[in-house]
């Protein structure tokens, strides 16, 4: 167990905050998508970095109805310290969600490929998805009023600032 704790403590020493910025909502392949940028120190996510991720998301979401998609999704464009990551999180039938992850070398959107089997969100990505889970439950599932009002409230509820 000592070796495992050494690894955990080494990870803790390098842990730091990352900036999260909402990049607006878009309609992609019949889905209403909230887009976020996550930035490691020294990295940025702007429209140029988001464009390839939006194309990947559109392709993935085009088959969403076959996975039970409800038409609401979140796109994370993560300029990480060790590479780039794109996550598409889609709300699907039965109170479930669908997650797709692509990974690649930093600054090489042409080299993004589907993540390995079993890959899950990192701590910074999970922070954004936790916010989005709470927002979806609060505004959409537990919300009141017409669907358009619930959608507007969910869309407006974004996370911005540093996450750890």
Backbone as ProteinMPNN parsed JSONL, in Angstrom:
{"seq_chain_A": "XXXXXXXXXXXXXXXXXXXXXXXXXXXXXXXXXXXXXXXXXXXXXXXXXXXXXXXXXXXXXXXXXXXXXXXXXXXXXXXXXXXXXXXXXXXXXXXXXXXXXXXXXXXXXXXXXXXXXXXXXXXXXXXXXXXXXXXXXXXXXXXXXXXXXXXXXXXXXXXXXXXX", "coords_chain_A": {"N_chain_A": [[0.822, -1.202, 0.0], [2.074, 1.165, 0.534], [3.477, 2.071, -1.796], [1.331, 2.812, -3.442], [0.239, 4.935, -1.993], [2.355, 6.711, -2.114], [2.257, 7.391, -4.795], [-0.246, 8.647, -4.861], [0.208, 10.83, -3.163], [2.21, 12.137, -4.611], [0.731, 12.874, -6.84], [-1.044, 14.634, -5.592], [0.697, 16.709, -4.894], [1.176, 17.948, -7.329], [-1.303, 18.889, -7.99], [-3.622, 21.339, -9.111], [-5.522, 24.354, -9.723], [-7.818, 24.723, -12.445], [-8.934, 26.715, -15.153], [-12.302, 27.27, -16.04], [-14.535, 27.98, -18.589], [-17.646, 29.032, -19.879], [-18.658, 28.541, -23.215], [-20.864, 29.212, -24.613], [-24.073, 28.2, -25.991], [-25.12, 25.841, -28.421], [-26.788, 24.63, -31.356], [-26.558, 21.412, -32.419], [-26.655, 18.806, -34.629], [-29.395, 18.251, -34.105], [-29.461, 18.559, -31.354], [-29.44, 20.417, -28.316], [-26.728, 22.042, -27.143], [-24.538, 22.713, -24.523], [-21.512, 24.398, -24.266], [-18.22, 24.156, -23.039], [-14.987, 25.44, -22.143], [-12.03, 24.128, -20.819], [-9.097, 24.927, -19.18], [-5.738, 24.223, -18.847], [-2.933, 25.501, -16.935], [-1.328, 28.015, -18.815], [-2.509, 27.268, -21.197], [-5.14, 27.799, -23.616], [-8.607, 27.965, -24.564], [-10.336, 28.802, -27.264], [-12.463, 29.971, -29.933], [-11.183, 28.86, -32.187], [-9.971, 26.558, -31.14], [-12.211, 25.264, -30.25], [-13.694, 24.674, -32.547], [-12.884, 22.191, -33.991], [-13.694, 20.369, -32.044], [-16.417, 20.835, -31.909], [-17.154, 19.856, -34.415], [-16.52, 17.11, -34.096], [-18.339, 16.535, -32.039], [-20.791, 17.028, -33.333], [-20.819, 14.974, -35.27], [-20.859, 12.734, -33.555], [-23.252, 13.177, -32.119], [-25.118, 12.976, -34.128], [-25.96, 10.372, -34.327], [-27.297, 10.113, -32.009], [-30.022, 9.656, -31.34], [-30.273, 6.933, -31.65], [-29.078, 6.034, -29.405], [-30.796, 6.678, -27.456], [-31.012, 9.404, -26.918], [-32.05, 12.47, -25.414], [-31.842, 14.911, -26.532], [-30.353, 16.896, -25.294], [-27.177, 18.102, -24.434], [-23.74, 18.276, -23.276], [-20.694, 19.754, -24.064], [-17.302, 19.4, -23.572], [-14.296, 21.031, -23.979], [-11.146, 20.44, -23.504], [-8.15, 21.796, -22.867], [-5.556, 20.346, -21.93], [-2.822, 19.677, -19.618], [-1.252, 17.635, -20.502], [-2.136, 16.997, -22.987], [-4.888, 17.142, -25.355], [-8.424, 17.034, -24.853], [-11.693, 15.969, -25.611], [-14.972, 15.898, -24.626], [-18.192, 14.554, -24.854], [-21.161, 14.742, -23.379], [-24.24, 13.359, -23.007], [-27.638, 13.605, -22.222], [-29.754, 10.871, -21.756], [-32.468, 8.508, -22.276], [-34.323, 7.138, -19.441], [-33.202, 8.336, -17.122], [-30.452, 8.318, -17.497], [-27.097, 8.73, -18.84], [-24.946, 9.384, -21.641], [-21.587, 9.071, -22.556], [-18.903, 10.238, -24.428], [-15.473, 10.226, -25.213], [-12.665, 11.845, -26.542], [-9.169, 11.872, -27.222], [-5.946, 13.426, -27.566], [-2.737, 14.657, -28.789], [-1.459, 17.776, -27.5], [-2.717, 20.688, -29.015], [-3.187, 19.511, -31.497], [-5.671, 18.979, -33.175], [-6.357, 17.382, -35.343], [-5.407, 14.942, -34.679], [-6.998, 13.877, -32.723], [-8.537, 11.128, -31.162], [-10.851, 8.443, -30.409], [-11.128, 7.843, -26.907], [-9.536, 5.36, -24.834], [-11.074, 2.233, -23.918], [-12.991, 2.315, -21.003], [-11.988, 4.723, -20.08], [-12.518, 7.597, -18.145], [-13.921, 10.788, -17.052], [-11.507, 13.28, -16.024], [-10.455, 14.847, -12.899], [-10.979, 17.626, -13.166], [-12.71, 17.779, -15.376], [-14.775, 16.23, -14.369], [-15.72, 17.926, -12.37], [-17.043, 19.926, -13.814], [-18.991, 18.373, -15.089], [-20.379, 17.487, -12.827], [-21.538, 19.875, -11.941], [-23.193, 20.283, -14.161], [-24.867, 18.066, -14.009], [-26.302, 18.651, -11.647], [-27.52, 21.037, -12.474], [-29.114, 20.148, -14.617], [-30.903, 18.422, -13.277], [-32.094, 20.226, -11.451], [-33.203, 22.366, -13.082], [-34.404, 21.16, -15.356], [-35.498, 18.496, -14.849], [-36.691, 18.78, -12.249], [-37.789, 21.232, -12.573], [-40.309, 23.751, -13.232], [-43.059, 24.735, -15.307], [-43.248, 25.498, -18.867], [-41.496, 23.547, -21.391], [-39.737, 25.183, -22.865], [-39.059, 27.244, -21.087], [-37.769, 25.791, -19.081], [-35.601, 24.806, -20.526], [-34.319, 27.219, -21.185], [-33.581, 28.106, -18.621], [-31.831, 26.044, -17.834], [-29.848, 26.331, -19.797], [-28.837, 28.874, -19.189], [-27.625, 28.466, -16.74], [-24.534, 28.199, -15.922], [-21.15, 27.114, -15.323], [-18.347, 28.893, -14.192], [-15.003, 29.932, -13.82], [-12.471, 28.919, -11.492], [-11.763, 25.455, -11.102], [-11.057, 22.675, -9.012]], "CA_chain_A": [[0.0, 0.0, 0.0], [2.946, 2.337, 0.592], [3.743, 2.571, -3.144], [0.134, 3.482, -3.94], [0.117, 6.23, -1.313], [3.394, 7.578, -2.671], [1.732, 7.884, -6.068], [-1.326, 9.591, -4.565], [0.807, 12.055, -2.625], [2.887, 12.809, -5.723], [-0.342, 13.481, -7.625], [-1.549, 15.763, -4.812], [1.67, 17.809, -4.964], [1.039, 18.625, -8.619], [-2.69, 19.289, -8.248], [-3.782, 22.777, -9.243], [-6.796, 24.802, -10.277], [-7.912, 24.957, -13.893], [-9.991, 27.653, -15.517], [-13.453, 26.777, -16.803], [-15.306, 29.073, -19.181], [-18.708, 28.649, -20.818], [-18.454, 29.04, -24.585], [-22.174, 29.379, -25.229], [-24.887, 27.035, -26.355], [-25.252, 25.677, -29.876], [-27.602, 23.532, -31.867], [-25.732, 20.496, -33.197], [-27.26, 17.513, -34.969], [-30.67, 18.096, -33.411], [-29.252, 18.633, -29.91], [-29.09, 21.689, -27.681], [-25.447, 21.7, -26.532], [-23.789, 23.712, -23.753], [-20.097, 24.189, -24.562], [-17.284, 24.691, -22.049], [-13.552, 25.285, -22.296], [-11.265, 23.892, -19.596], [-7.753, 25.333, -19.558], [-4.593, 24.006, -17.97], [-2.087, 26.693, -16.928], [-0.602, 28.26, -20.057], [-3.292, 26.839, -22.369], [-6.407, 28.509, -23.78], [-9.615, 27.401, -25.459], [-11.141, 29.813, -27.944], [-13.263, 29.435, -31.041], [-10.339, 28.024, -33.064], [-9.799, 25.264, -30.483], [-13.527, 24.638, -30.105], [-14.258, 24.265, -33.843], [-12.759, 20.757, -34.256], [-14.495, 19.642, -31.055], [-17.81, 20.952, -32.341], [-17.335, 18.918, -35.535], [-16.588, 15.761, -33.512], [-19.604, 16.409, -31.309], [-21.891, 16.932, -34.302], [-20.799, 13.618, -35.82], [-21.285, 11.802, -32.503], [-24.656, 13.412, -31.769], [-25.978, 12.616, -35.257], [-26.518, 9.044, -34.049], [-27.782, 10.149, -30.629], [-31.366, 9.072, -31.173], [-30.104, 5.483, -31.547], [-28.62, 5.763, -28.041], [-31.833, 7.143, -26.537], [-30.771, 10.797, -26.57], [-33.174, 13.366, -25.167], [-31.597, 16.143, -27.261], [-29.588, 17.851, -24.49], [-25.813, 17.607, -24.277], [-22.687, 19.171, -22.817], [-19.426, 19.523, -24.747], [-16.139, 19.923, -22.873], [-13.081, 21.144, -24.779], [-10.157, 20.54, -22.428], [-6.75, 21.986, -23.239], [-4.911, 19.811, -20.744], [-1.389, 19.811, -19.478], [-0.574, 16.528, -21.196], [-2.791, 16.743, -24.265], [-6.221, 17.705, -25.521], [-9.522, 16.106, -24.599], [-13.031, 16.411, -25.982], [-15.979, 15.036, -24.014], [-19.585, 14.84, -25.188], [-22.026, 14.124, -22.373], [-25.604, 13.494, -23.506], [-28.698, 13.02, -21.386], [-30.516, 9.874, -22.514], [-33.659, 7.966, -21.613], [-34.183, 6.366, -18.209], [-32.343, 9.039, -16.152], [-29.078, 7.9, -17.769], [-26.343, 9.612, -19.722], [-24.005, 8.772, -22.571], [-20.364, 9.856, -22.553], [-17.873, 9.908, -25.414], [-14.24, 10.967, -24.941], [-11.581, 11.796, -27.518], [-7.907, 12.37, -26.68], [-4.899, 13.628, -28.562], [-1.643, 15.529, -28.372], [-1.795, 19.189, -27.365], [-2.683, 21.518, -30.206], [-3.282, 18.715, -32.724], [-7.038, 18.486, -33.271], [-6.429, 16.352, -36.379], [-4.967, 13.672, -34.089], [-7.942, 13.417, -31.692], [-9.067, 9.785, -31.396], [-11.651, 7.981, -29.268], [-10.383, 7.402, -25.736], [-9.503, 3.918, -24.611], [-12.199, 1.659, -23.184], [-12.918, 2.51, -19.57], [-11.543, 6.063, -19.745], [-13.565, 8.414, -17.529], [-13.487, 12.175, -16.901], [-10.508, 13.619, -15.005], [-11.05, 15.589, -11.788], [-11.48, 18.919, -13.613], [-13.883, 17.513, -16.221], [-15.84, 15.738, -13.481], [-16.292, 19.078, -11.669], [-18.0, 20.565, -14.723], [-20.12, 17.457, -15.274], [-21.162, 17.496, -11.586], [-22.368, 21.075, -12.021], [-24.205, 20.078, -15.189], [-25.847, 17.105, -13.476], [-27.167, 19.384, -10.721], [-28.289, 21.986, -13.262], [-30.12, 19.38, -15.362], [-31.927, 17.971, -12.323], [-32.807, 21.382, -10.888], [-33.956, 23.157, -14.052], [-35.163, 20.388, -16.341], [-36.309, 17.431, -14.252], [-37.496, 19.293, -11.13], [-38.279, 22.563, -12.919], [-41.739, 23.895, -13.51], [-43.321, 25.557, -16.477], [-43.102, 24.849, -20.171], [-40.167, 23.051, -21.75], [-38.869, 26.282, -23.315], [-38.562, 27.944, -19.891], [-36.812, 24.894, -18.43], [-34.41, 24.793, -21.371], [-33.651, 28.51, -21.03], [-32.962, 28.133, -17.289], [-30.682, 25.125, -17.872], [-28.827, 26.931, -20.655], [-28.251, 30.028, -18.501], [-26.918, 28.033, -15.531], [-23.214, 27.708, -16.333], [-20.04, 27.154, -14.368], [-17.237, 29.695, -14.683], [-14.008, 30.221, -12.79], [-11.514, 27.845, -11.269], [-12.187, 24.202, -10.482], [-9.949, 21.916, -8.492]], "C_chain_A": [[0.865, 1.264, 0.0], [3.199, 2.913, -0.801], [2.546, 3.31, -3.72], [-0.013, 4.85, -3.297], [1.181, 7.199, -1.79], [2.909, 8.191, -3.976], [0.625, 8.911, -5.844], [-0.753, 10.908, -4.057], [1.565, 12.829, -3.698], [1.863, 13.519, -6.614], [-0.869, 14.727, -6.916], [-0.605, 16.961, -4.884], [1.544, 18.598, -6.258], [-0.367, 19.109, -8.918], [-2.813, 20.813, -8.226], [-5.168, 23.1, -9.783], [-6.686, 24.923, -11.794], [-9.095, 25.872, -14.155], [-11.056, 26.952, -16.345], [-14.229, 27.99, -17.296], [-16.432, 28.516, -20.046], [-18.444, 29.304, -22.171], [-19.768, 29.138, -25.345], [-22.874, 28.075, -25.505], [-25.067, 27.034, -27.865], [-26.268, 24.585, -30.168], [-26.7, 22.689, -32.76], [-26.486, 19.195, -33.41], [-28.539, 17.252, -34.17], [-30.569, 18.119, -31.894], [-28.963, 20.074, -29.491], [-27.864, 21.399, -26.823], [-24.857, 22.901, -25.8], [-22.304, 23.385, -23.928], [-19.239, 24.881, -23.497], [-15.852, 24.514, -22.54], [-12.943, 25.068, -20.922], [-9.805, 24.103, -19.973], [-6.728, 25.017, -18.472], [-3.772, 25.293, -17.964], [-1.284, 26.811, -18.226], [-1.327, 27.857, -21.319], [-4.58, 27.65, -22.432], [-7.323, 27.727, -24.715], [-10.451, 28.558, -25.98], [-11.926, 29.153, -29.065], [-12.437, 28.528, -31.95], [-10.142, 26.636, -32.464], [-11.127, 24.522, -30.366], [-14.065, 24.079, -31.423], [-14.081, 22.779, -34.142], [-13.584, 19.908, -33.276], [-15.973, 19.696, -31.41], [-18.105, 20.0, -33.495], [-17.41, 17.476, -35.034], [-17.92, 15.533, -32.818], [-20.783, 16.251, -32.265], [-21.968, 15.531, -34.908], [-21.315, 12.605, -34.805], [-22.78, 11.938, -32.223], [-25.611, 13.048, -32.901], [-26.623, 11.253, -35.061], [-27.113, 8.966, -32.642], [-29.136, 9.503, -30.414], [-31.289, 7.554, -31.039], [-29.606, 5.071, -30.168], [-29.62, 6.272, -27.016], [-31.702, 8.597, -26.129], [-32.061, 11.576, -26.398], [-32.969, 14.728, -25.831], [-30.868, 17.22, -26.484], [-28.206, 17.279, -24.236], [-24.894, 18.708, -23.756], [-21.404, 18.77, -23.535], [-18.316, 20.181, -23.939], [-14.946, 19.888, -23.82], [-11.973, 21.442, -23.777], [-8.754, 20.622, -23.015], [-5.941, 21.601, -22.01], [-3.415, 20.043, -20.726], [-0.619, 18.771, -20.267], [-1.188, 16.2, -22.547], [-4.145, 17.414, -24.299], [-7.271, 16.62, -25.38], [-10.82, 16.756, -25.041], [-14.003, 15.395, -25.384], [-17.35, 15.497, -24.461], [-20.436, 14.02, -24.231], [-23.464, 14.405, -22.788], [-26.581, 12.876, -22.521], [-29.537, 12.093, -22.247], [-31.676, 9.359, -21.67], [-33.315, 7.25, -20.315], [-33.276, 7.0, -17.163], [-30.866, 8.682, -16.312], [-28.379, 8.961, -18.62], [-25.389, 8.779, -20.569], [-22.776, 9.667, -22.588], [-19.412, 9.329, -23.611], [-16.678, 10.801, -25.138], [-13.265, 10.75, -26.093], [-10.339, 12.388, -26.864], [-6.91, 12.557, -27.82], [-3.801, 14.522, -28.028], [-2.087, 16.991, -28.351], [-1.674, 19.924, -28.689], [-2.775, 20.787, -31.518], [-4.693, 18.143, -32.877], [-7.218, 17.396, -34.328], [-6.058, 14.975, -35.832], [-5.881, 13.195, -32.955], [-8.54, 12.074, -32.097], [-9.925, 9.366, -30.209], [-10.756, 7.481, -28.141], [-10.478, 5.9, -25.569], [-10.726, 3.476, -23.808], [-11.985, 1.848, -21.688], [-12.471, 3.895, -19.147], [-12.727, 6.875, -19.23], [-13.044, 9.844, -17.382], [-12.434, 12.333, -15.812], [-11.189, 14.471, -13.928], [-11.63, 16.929, -12.234], [-12.723, 18.753, -14.489], [-15.057, 17.058, -15.365], [-16.493, 16.879, -12.712], [-17.339, 19.771, -12.538], [-19.22, 19.664, -14.911], [-20.975, 17.356, -14.015], [-22.072, 18.719, -11.547], [-23.514, 20.859, -13.006], [-25.268, 19.065, -14.761], [-26.836, 17.825, -12.556], [-28.058, 20.367, -11.466], [-29.423, 21.293, -14.022], [-31.256, 18.939, -14.433], [-32.769, 19.151, -11.85], [-33.726, 22.056, -11.907], [-34.846, 22.342, -14.979], [-36.069, 19.363, -15.664], [-37.227, 17.941, -13.139], [-38.085, 20.663, -11.425], [-39.781, 22.565, -13.138], [-41.887, 24.778, -14.742], [-43.091, 24.791, -17.761], [-41.651, 24.448, -20.452], [-39.233, 24.179, -22.167], [-38.282, 27.045, -22.133], [-37.531, 27.088, -19.16], [-35.497, 24.857, -19.198], [-33.616, 26.098, -21.212], [-32.939, 28.585, -19.675], [-31.735, 27.234, -17.239], [-29.537, 25.733, -18.672], [-28.105, 28.074, -19.943], [-27.402, 29.639, -17.295], [-25.588, 27.386, -15.935], [-22.211, 27.852, -15.197], [-18.918, 27.979, -14.988], [-16.295, 29.979, -13.533], [-13.046, 29.053, -12.671], [-12.176, 26.627, -10.65], [-10.924, 23.465, -10.029], [-10.32, 20.451, -8.529]], "O_chain_A": [[0.434, 2.312, -0.48], [3.141, 4.131, -0.975], [2.711, 4.318, -4.407], [-0.352, 5.821, -3.973], [0.926, 8.401, -1.864], [3.127, 9.375, -4.23], [0.557, 9.92, -6.545], [-1.186, 11.98, -4.479], [1.557, 14.06, -3.688], [2.105, 14.632, -7.083], [-1.113, 15.752, -7.552], [-1.058, 18.104, -4.932], [1.786, 19.805, -6.269], [-0.611, 19.68, -9.981], [-2.177, 21.485, -7.413], [-5.891, 22.216, -10.243], [-5.616, 25.186, -12.344], [-10.117, 25.811, -13.472], [-10.754, 26.149, -17.228], [-14.538, 28.904, -16.532], [-16.2, 27.622, -20.86], [-18.057, 30.47, -22.251], [-19.781, 29.146, -26.576], [-22.333, 26.992, -25.28], [-25.153, 28.086, -28.499], [-26.558, 23.735, -29.326], [-26.144, 23.186, -33.739], [-26.908, 18.557, -32.445], [-28.733, 16.163, -33.63], [-31.518, 17.729, -31.215], [-28.327, 20.837, -30.218], [-27.937, 20.605, -25.885], [-24.696, 23.974, -26.382], [-21.89, 22.238, -23.76], [-19.493, 26.022, -23.11], [-15.542, 23.565, -23.259], [-13.305, 25.753, -19.966], [-9.323, 23.539, -20.955], [-6.837, 25.479, -17.336], [-3.894, 26.101, -18.885], [-0.653, 25.855, -18.676], [-0.814, 28.079, -22.416], [-5.058, 28.134, -21.406], [-6.87, 26.937, -25.543], [-11.179, 29.206, -25.228], [-12.035, 27.929, -29.129], [-12.951, 27.52, -32.437], [-10.145, 25.642, -33.191], [-11.158, 23.292, -30.381], [-14.817, 23.105, -31.413], [-15.059, 22.137, -34.523], [-14.106, 18.856, -33.646], [-16.697, 18.716, -31.231], [-19.181, 19.405, -33.551], [-18.257, 16.704, -35.484], [-18.551, 14.488, -32.978], [-21.671, 15.432, -32.029], [-23.055, 14.968, -35.043], [-22.108, 11.726, -35.143], [-23.49, 10.939, -32.103], [-26.798, 12.833, -32.657], [-27.715, 11.004, -35.572], [-27.4, 7.877, -32.146], [-29.358, 8.863, -29.386], [-32.141, 6.947, -30.389], [-29.695, 3.901, -29.798], [-29.319, 6.295, -25.823], [-32.231, 8.99, -25.09], [-33.033, 11.377, -27.127], [-33.822, 15.607, -25.712], [-30.766, 18.353, -26.957], [-28.069, 16.113, -23.866], [-25.222, 19.894, -23.79], [-21.067, 17.588, -23.604], [-18.376, 21.376, -23.651], [-14.626, 18.846, -24.392], [-11.871, 22.557, -23.265], [-8.24, 19.657, -23.58], [-5.674, 22.439, -21.149], [-2.827, 20.538, -21.688], [0.528, 18.995, -20.655], [-0.796, 15.223, -23.184], [-4.508, 18.161, -23.39], [-7.053, 15.46, -25.73], [-11.015, 17.958, -24.862], [-13.875, 14.191, -25.606], [-17.642, 16.693, -24.45], [-20.438, 12.79, -24.261], [-23.861, 15.564, -22.907], [-26.375, 11.76, -22.045], [-29.982, 12.471, -23.331], [-31.837, 9.73, -20.507], [-32.182, 6.815, -20.106], [-32.64, 6.284, -16.39], [-30.111, 8.744, -15.341], [-28.984, 9.942, -19.052], [-25.076, 7.633, -20.249], [-22.902, 10.89, -22.631], [-19.147, 8.129, -23.686], [-16.835, 11.99, -24.86], [-13.065, 9.627, -26.556], [-10.441, 13.302, -26.046], [-7.015, 11.938, -28.879], [-3.922, 15.081, -26.938], [-2.982, 17.388, -29.097], [-0.672, 19.807, -29.394], [-2.476, 21.364, -32.564], [-4.885, 16.937, -32.722], [-8.131, 16.576, -34.222], [-6.361, 13.957, -36.454], [-5.568, 12.207, -32.292], [-8.993, 11.901, -33.229], [-9.742, 9.885, -29.108], [-9.762, 6.793, -28.376], [-11.384, 5.255, -26.096], [-11.332, 4.279, -23.1], [-10.904, 1.565, -21.173], [-12.56, 4.226, -17.964], [-13.811, 6.843, -19.814], [-11.851, 10.087, -17.567], [-12.453, 11.622, -14.807], [-12.376, 14.778, -14.043], [-12.677, 17.336, -11.73], [-13.682, 19.512, -14.352], [-16.198, 17.452, -15.606], [-17.689, 16.822, -12.425], [-18.399, 20.158, -12.048], [-20.355, 20.141, -14.893], [-22.186, 17.156, -14.119], [-23.238, 18.618, -11.166], [-24.661, 21.206, -12.724], [-26.438, 19.202, -15.118], [-28.048, 17.639, -12.665], [-29.232, 20.515, -11.125], [-30.548, 21.791, -14.064], [-32.431, 19.072, -14.775], [-33.998, 19.089, -11.847], [-34.901, 22.29, -11.623], [-35.931, 22.792, -15.347], [-37.28, 19.365, -15.885], [-38.402, 17.58, -13.089], [-38.817, 21.203, -10.596], [-40.424, 21.518, -13.216], [-40.955, 25.469, -15.152], [-42.78, 23.6, -17.75], [-40.716, 24.951, -19.829], [-38.045, 24.134, -21.849], [-37.121, 27.45, -22.178], [-36.528, 27.609, -18.672], [-34.418, 24.875, -18.606], [-32.389, 26.076, -21.116], [-31.813, 29.077, -19.596], [-30.712, 27.611, -16.669], [-28.38, 25.653, -18.259], [-26.891, 28.223, -20.084], [-26.544, 30.414, -16.872], [-25.526, 26.196, -16.244], [-22.412, 28.612, -14.25], [-18.575, 27.796, -16.156], [-16.728, 30.235, -12.409], [-12.833, 28.3, -13.621], [-13.042, 26.749, -9.783], [-9.854, 23.63, -10.616], [-9.522, 19.603, -8.13]]}, "name": "protein", "num_of_chains": 1, "seq": "XXXXXXXXXXXXXXXXXXXXXXXXXXXXXXXXXXXXXXXXXXXXXXXXXXXXXXXXXXXXXXXXXXXXXXXXXXXXXXXXXXXXXXXXXXXXXXXXXXXXXXXXXXXXXXXXXXXXXXXXXXXXXXXXXXXXXXXXXXXXXXXXXXXXXXXXXXXXXXXXXXXX"}
